[in-house]
Amino acid sequence: MKTAEVMADLKKRFPNEPEYHQAVEEVLTSIEEVYNRNPQYEEYNLIERLCIPDRIFAFRVSWLDDHGKVRNNMGYRIQHNNAIGPYKGGIRFHSSVNLSILKFLAFEQTFKNSLTTLAMGGAKGGSDFQPRGKSDKEIMRFCQAFISELWRQIGPDTDVPAGDIGVGAREVGYMFGYYKKMAQEFTGTFTGKGMTFGGSLMRPEATGYGNCYFLECMLKTRGEKIEGKKVAISGAGNVALYTAQKIMALGGKVVSLSDSGGTVIAPEGFSQEQFDYIFELKSYGGRMYEVPEQFPELKYYPGERPWKLVKCDIAMPSATQNELDGSDAEALLAGGCFAVSEGANMPSTPEAVKKFIDAKILYAPGKAANAGGVATSGLEMAQNSQKLSWTAEEVDNKLRGIMENIHAKCVEYGRVSPDFVNYVKGANIAGFMKVANAMMAQGVL
Ligand code: NDP
Ligand code: 2IT
């Protein structure tokens, strides 16, 4: 079967899963040449086996809210592929969570994890539980109910979850605690843990910092650097805030931050004081609309995304999937944006990606640019296995080395002409080759 036929077949068998189709289509388009050169892949129906998750767990999560009312959510874990290591990937709690979104994330994670060079397969999980507005005790009860179903399916050498949207250190702590109680073991079954019980220094910062290191590598290919550049960032969560922190430390100007309510713009860049305030506000669940109450000079745009609101040299979408569409891409290009490095997973729509690639700007897809988060999770797993903790400097140096290596791989497989690297192609082929070869070596499973 040719890759286009595999795609058509997947759409027929798994209808109503647009995000999953989108993620698979992008990879299959990129790897077509490699696939056609390797007839053994077709003989062993490798592509289909790589696109369909190994297994999916779906379960009801019933929990008690603070008023004694019983609430029901859906919980899921997608174990996508473990050809190169135990299943590994985050857990997302957000009202939008459904099978299509988790299948796209687990699929992407498989290639991303392969790029890190560490031994990690791909997985993702989550729930349509919306943590916003819930009390700390409700969050704890929900996490415990979620793990009471999932604990049998995960383990340090089986499947290692971590955070994602709506899941940070607090939620990981509650889930790890309940896992430890049920499994009666203390192992590194979660990453992103608190520092006193096996967490790694630099894991909170890793996705955002890693994206900045990747961006530095891309800019270097054009003799550019972050210093003095205007950088538009979306989101105001873990990834966005640590990205902004690093951009500012490197002399860049962060001109936007946003949440699902709207965007705050600083056309000449947030001051340190303004950024510190936003960081603090977001750490206790504050909203972006509150920012102008403290800093009236900053303008809030309700319901808007950053891309059409402000001119920038660089865009780093770091909120959620499909948050930057074709018309946003046009506005960015018209405003002189020459680099896009994705902190979120699949934030740009296929139309936007096409515009960036046609314009030959520096465009890094999430599976390469945001791989520093899961890579540092891999480093946390290594420390847990050794029963040792490394210093922040040690972890940061390893993170930087991994991002440089991912960049080099993207260039190796993605150079399409002397003056242009297609990072989408590079990341997809490099990620795919390793997993495909491991699957071939292990037989039909
Ligand atoms: P957080 O929950 O910490 O922050 C998410 C941010 O994005 C919030 O500001 C949130 O706003 C905003 N957001 C979420 N959903 C939407 C939406 N539908 N529309 C508009 N804004 C939205 O999550 P993370 O920072 O961890 O994750 C951000 C992205 O980065 C995701 O795509 C995630 O998959 C990806 N990622 C995360 C990694 C990690 O280590 N955490 C690693 C690699 C990728 P609000 O508060 O209003 O909901
Ligand atoms: O999308 C991602 O790479 C993550 N949410 C991090 C996953 C992890 O296992 O650290």
Coordinates of N, CA and C in Angstrom, one line a residue, residues 10 13-14 20 47-55 79-80 103 107:
L10 N -7.0 4.8 6.8 CA -7.1 5.2 8.2 C -8.3 6.1 8.4
R13 N -11.4 4.0 8.4 CA -11.6 3.2 9.6 C -11.8 3.9 10.9
F14 N -11.2 5.1 10.9 CA -11.3 5.9 12.1 C -11.8 7.3 11.8
Y20 N -6.0 13.5 14.6 CA -5.2 12.3 14.3 C -4.9 12.2 12.8
I47 N 3.9 0.7 7.9 CA 3.3 2.0 8.1 C 2.0 2.0 8.9
E48 N 1.2 1.0 8.5 CA -0.1 0.9 9.2 C 0.1 0.5 10.6
R49 N 1.1 -0.4 10.9 CA 1.4 -0.8 12.3 C 1.9 0.4 13.1
L50 N 2.6 1.3 12.4 CA 3.2 2.5 13.1 C 2.2 3.6 13.3
C51 N 1.1 3.6 12.5 CA 0.1 4.7 12.6 C -1.0 4.3 13.6
I52 N -1.3 3.0 13.8 CA -2.4 2.6 14.7 C -1.7 2.3 16.0
P53 N -2.3 2.9 17.1 CA -1.7 2.7 18.4 C -1.6 1.2 18.8
D54 N -0.6 0.8 19.6 CA -0.5 -0.5 20.1 C -1.8 -0.9 20.9
R55 N -2.2 0.0 21.8 CA -3.4 -0.2 22.5 C -3.9 1.1 23.1
Q79 N -1.2 3.9 24.4 CA 0.1 3.4 24.3 C 0.4 3.2 22.8
H80 N 1.1 4.1 22.3 CA 1.2 4.1 20.8 C 2.2 3.1 20.3
K103 N -4.8 10.6 20.3 CA -4.2 9.8 19.3 C -3.2 10.6 18.5
F107 N 0.9 9.7 18.7 CA 1.6 9.5 17.4 C 2.8 10.4 17.3

